[in-house]
Tab-separated table of C-alpha atoms in Angstrom:
chain	number	residue	atom	x	y	z
A	20	MET	CA	18.872	-1.364	21.485
A	21	LYS	CA	15.664	-3.383	21.782
A	22	PHE	CA	12.371	-2.401	20.166
A	23	TYR	CA	9.110	-3.472	21.843
A	24	ASP	CA	6.491	-3.782	19.121
A	25	CYS	CA	3.052	-5.191	18.342
A	26	ALA	CA	2.572	-6.119	14.694
A	27	THR	CA	-1.141	-5.235	14.719
A	28	ALA	CA	-0.956	-1.856	16.503
A	29	PRO	CA	-0.794	1.434	14.566
A	30	SER	CA	1.629	3.435	16.725
A	31	PRO	CA	4.584	1.009	16.560
A	32	ARG	CA	3.927	0.613	12.834
A	33	ARG	CA	5.070	4.225	12.412
A	34	VAL	CA	8.417	3.286	13.927
A	35	ARG	CA	8.704	0.147	11.789
A	36	ILE	CA	8.151	2.193	8.627
A	37	PHE	CA	10.651	4.792	9.827
A	38	LEU	CA	13.219	2.050	10.457
A	39	ALA	CA	12.574	0.514	7.037
A	40	GLU	CA	13.010	3.863	5.278
A	41	LYS	CA	16.302	4.359	7.120
A	42	GLY	CA	17.460	0.797	6.491
A	43	ILE	CA	18.004	0.216	10.224
A	44	GLY	CA	17.698	-3.180	11.861
A	45	ILE	CA	16.941	-3.384	15.591
A	46	GLU	CA	16.289	-6.388	17.815
A	47	THR	CA	12.504	-6.572	18.152
A	48	VAL	CA	10.270	-8.091	20.819
A	49	GLN	CA	6.581	-8.615	20.066
A	50	VAL	CA	4.195	-7.671	22.885
A	51	ASP	CA	0.867	-9.528	22.788
A	52	LEU	CA	-1.601	-6.697	23.365
A	53	ARG	CA	-4.621	-8.863	22.571
A	54	ASN	CA	-3.891	-11.132	25.518
A	55	GLY	CA	-2.825	-8.349	27.884
A	56	GLU	CA	0.926	-8.883	27.961
A	57	GLN	CA	1.357	-5.107	28.293
A	58	PHE	CA	-0.145	-5.318	31.787
A	59	THR	CA	2.236	-7.950	33.114
A	60	PRO	CA	4.782	-6.986	35.787
A	61	ALA	CA	7.588	-7.774	33.337
A	62	PHE	CA	6.386	-5.266	30.756
A	63	ARG	CA	5.294	-2.677	33.326
A	64	ALA	CA	8.925	-2.666	34.474
A	65	ILE	CA	9.868	-1.612	30.936
A	66	ASN	CA	7.021	0.844	30.347
A	67	PRO	CA	4.675	1.622	33.274
A	68	ASP	CA	2.280	3.241	30.777
A	69	CYS	CA	1.574	-0.272	29.398
A	70	THR	CA	1.807	0.834	25.776
A	71	VAL	CA	3.907	0.151	22.712
A	72	PRO	CA	6.135	1.155	21.080
A	73	ALA	CA	9.010	1.312	23.493
A	74	LEU	CA	12.695	1.477	22.654
A	75	MET	CA	15.150	0.283	25.294
A	76	LEU	CA	18.595	1.790	24.853
A	77	ASP	CA	21.871	0.082	25.647
A	78	ASP	CA	22.077	1.806	29.037
A	79	GLY	CA	18.573	0.652	30.016
A	80	ALA	CA	16.801	3.972	29.357
A	81	VAL	CA	13.428	3.568	27.660
A	82	ILE	CA	11.803	5.867	25.088
A	83	ALA	CA	8.077	5.081	25.133
A	84	ASP	CA	6.679	7.291	22.372
A	85	ALA	CA	6.652	6.632	18.619
A	86	ILE	CA	7.660	10.110	17.498
A	87	ALA	CA	10.292	10.489	20.217
A	88	ILE	CA	11.780	7.172	19.085
A	89	CYS	CA	11.837	8.378	15.491
A	90	GLY	CA	13.483	11.633	16.544
A	91	TYR	CA	16.165	9.718	18.422
A	92	LEU	CA	16.811	7.461	15.427
A	93	GLU	CA	17.027	10.467	13.099
A	94	GLU	CA	19.757	11.923	15.304
A	95	LEU	CA	21.724	8.679	15.067
A	96	HIS	CA	21.009	8.080	11.370
A	97	PRO	CA	20.330	11.446	9.702
A	98	GLU	CA	20.092	10.073	6.152
A	99	PRO	CA	17.661	9.866	4.523
A	100	ALA	CA	16.203	12.788	6.459
A	101	LEU	CA	12.631	11.979	7.458
A	102	ILE	CA	12.102	14.873	9.868
A	103	GLY	CA	14.306	17.582	8.390
A	104	THR	CA	17.780	18.740	7.472
A	105	THR	CA	17.569	22.287	8.864
A	106	ALA	CA	16.155	23.754	12.064
A	107	GLN	CA	13.305	25.350	10.108
A	108	GLU	CA	12.411	22.177	8.236
A	109	ARG	CA	12.475	20.085	11.410
A	110	ALA	CA	10.222	22.603	13.171
A	111	LEU	CA	7.725	22.758	10.297
A	112	VAL	CA	7.545	18.973	9.859
A	113	THR	CA	7.248	18.431	13.623
A	114	ALA	CA	4.424	20.977	13.899
A	115	LEU	CA	2.623	19.403	10.947
A	116	ASN	CA	3.024	15.937	12.432
A	117	ARG	CA	1.558	17.105	15.750
A	118	GLN	CA	-1.443	18.513	13.874
A	119	ILE	CA	-1.875	15.190	12.059
A	120	GLU	CA	-1.832	13.382	15.392
A	121	ARG	CA	-4.326	15.795	16.951
A	122	ASP	CA	-6.811	16.047	14.082
A	123	GLY	CA	-6.373	12.598	12.582
A	124	PHE	CA	-4.811	10.020	14.896
A	125	LEU	CA	-6.645	11.004	18.080
A	126	ALA	CA	-9.924	11.403	16.190
A	127	ALA	CA	-9.604	7.933	14.657
A	128	MET	CA	-8.708	6.505	18.063
A	129	ASP	CA	-11.843	8.032	19.577
A	130	ALA	CA	-13.978	6.661	16.754
A	131	PHE	CA	-12.506	3.172	17.042
A	132	ARG	CA	-11.962	2.674	20.761
A	133	ASN	CA	-15.301	4.161	21.856
A	134	ALA	CA	-17.335	1.955	19.523
A	135	THR	CA	-15.534	-1.402	19.326
A	136	LYS	CA	-17.236	-4.069	21.438
A	137	GLY	CA	-13.966	-5.826	22.214
A	138	LEU	CA	-12.672	-2.635	23.838
A	139	LYS	CA	-15.526	-2.190	26.282
A	140	GLY	CA	-14.043	-0.600	29.395
A	141	ARG	CA	-10.818	0.127	27.495
A	142	ALA	CA	-11.682	3.348	25.668
A	143	LEU	CA	-8.138	4.639	26.200
A	144	PRO	CA	-4.816	2.784	26.079
A	145	GLY	CA	-2.683	2.736	29.199
A	146	PRO	CA	-2.775	1.278	32.703
A	147	HIS	CA	-6.269	2.518	33.644
A	148	ASP	CA	-9.724	1.417	32.495
A	149	TYR	CA	-12.130	3.946	30.992
A	150	GLU	CA	-15.666	3.327	29.780
A	151	GLN	CA	-16.620	3.968	26.192
A	152	ILE	CA	-18.478	7.184	25.352
A	153	PRO	CA	-20.583	6.789	22.170
A	154	GLU	CA	-20.687	10.559	21.660
A	155	LEU	CA	-16.890	10.611	21.406
A	156	ALA	CA	-17.032	7.909	18.742
A	157	ALA	CA	-19.501	10.008	16.730
A	158	ARG	CA	-17.404	13.134	17.140
A	159	GLY	CA	-14.271	11.213	16.166
A	160	ARG	CA	-15.892	10.026	12.950
A	161	LEU	CA	-16.817	13.602	12.037
A	162	ARG	CA	-13.321	14.854	12.849
A	163	VAL	CA	-11.722	12.158	10.687
A	164	GLU	CA	-13.936	13.134	7.750
A	165	HIS	CA	-12.894	16.761	8.189
A	166	PHE	CA	-9.257	15.636	8.364
A	167	PHE	CA	-9.528	13.679	5.118
A	168	ARG	CA	-11.021	16.641	3.266
A	169	ALA	CA	-8.488	19.114	4.643
A	170	MET	CA	-5.617	16.809	3.710
A	171	ASP	CA	-7.072	16.334	0.237
A	172	ALA	CA	-6.966	20.109	-0.253
A	173	ARG	CA	-3.407	20.236	1.050
A	174	LEU	CA	-2.256	17.504	-1.338
A	175	GLU	CA	-3.656	19.331	-4.361
A	176	THR	CA	-0.389	21.273	-4.641
A	177	ARG	CA	2.055	18.840	-3.007
A	178	GLN	CA	3.494	15.462	-3.896
A	179	PHE	CA	3.884	14.601	-0.219
A	180	VAL	CA	2.222	15.857	2.960
A	181	ALA	CA	5.041	18.236	3.930
A	182	GLY	CA	6.032	19.219	0.389
A	183	ASP	CA	8.272	17.620	-2.225
A	184	ARG	CA	9.884	14.988	-0.020
A	185	TYR	CA	8.644	11.976	1.941
A	186	THR	CA	8.745	12.624	5.700
A	187	ILE	CA	7.414	11.377	9.000
A	188	ALA	CA	4.259	13.392	8.215
A	189	ASP	CA	3.541	10.961	5.374
A	190	ILE	CA	4.174	8.000	7.661
A	191	SER	CA	1.755	9.303	10.296
A	192	THR	CA	-0.940	10.155	7.750
A	193	MET	CA	-0.727	6.775	6.001
A	194	VAL	CA	-0.824	4.813	9.260
A	195	LEU	CA	-3.777	6.771	10.644
A	196	THR	CA	-5.626	6.388	7.312
A	197	ASP	CA	-5.214	2.617	7.462
A	198	PHE	CA	-6.150	2.642	11.161
A	199	ALA	CA	-9.286	4.706	10.461
A	200	ALA	CA	-10.396	2.007	8.035
A	201	TRP	CA	-10.703	-0.325	11.042
A	202	ALA	CA	-13.573	1.933	12.123
A	203	LYS	CA	-14.945	1.829	8.562
A	204	LEU	CA	-13.778	5.391	7.977
A	205	ASN	CA	-12.481	5.494	4.423
A	206	VAL	CA	-11.179	8.372	2.338
A	207	PRO	CA	-14.150	9.754	0.345
A	208	GLU	CA	-14.171	8.912	-3.369
A	209	GLU	CA	-14.087	12.600	-4.282
A	210	CYS	CA	-10.829	13.146	-2.375
A	211	THR	CA	-8.787	12.293	-5.457
A	212	ASN	CA	-5.612	14.063	-4.312
A	213	PHE	CA	-5.601	12.132	-1.060
A	214	ARG	CA	-6.265	8.848	-2.872
A	215	ARG	CA	-3.444	9.509	-5.352
A	216	TRP	CA	-1.059	10.220	-2.496
A	217	HIS	CA	-2.136	7.177	-0.470
A	218	ALA	CA	-1.672	4.830	-3.415
A	219	ALA	CA	1.857	6.183	-3.913
A	220	VAL	CA	3.027	5.921	-0.294
A	221	ALA	CA	1.333	2.542	0.214
A	222	ALA	CA	3.375	1.216	-2.723
A	223	ARG	CA	6.671	2.011	-0.999
A	224	PRO	CA	8.432	-1.122	0.294
A	225	SER	CA	8.500	0.360	3.808
A	226	ALA	CA	4.687	0.384	3.957
A	227	LYS	CA	4.757	-3.383	4.422
A	228	ALA	CA	6.924	-3.114	7.540
């Protein structure tokens, strides 16, 4: 297998953390997003969507989605379980992770990509150009604040996002929290449960992946 990564991008970081937690080593190729390598014919042949991460399998098939990659790796390496050990647990963690992506990741992306000068004309990742919409940046900032407060309430009675065990839901929430900080969106001081949780997961060796 070959993993197409970008060390500075949030989505492939989720896969790197997942790999580190599993103790899996995969050949990795860095894609220079800053200088537009994702738009070159060579990379378009790997992933026409011009995004990372992408995992090329031994038979040449490509999985071009962070969570799909993690799901594939969990099937190959079920321990430690980061998605679930039963059908019910996998369904609950997957649903929670989708909610985190919708209410947190996409909101932070809107806030960041619609307001960052260096992304003018590139408000969305992918092969097509889209102009920035300031109103979406403002709405994204509000949605992220709501996400932080809702997650703080959730973590009042849980050690980890999905319960008593570290899962992909913790990986997604930590990565989006660090990504939101790029847009100067930080967890409010009063969200003590969230801050306690973030300090704990950020101290895991995998967080440096």
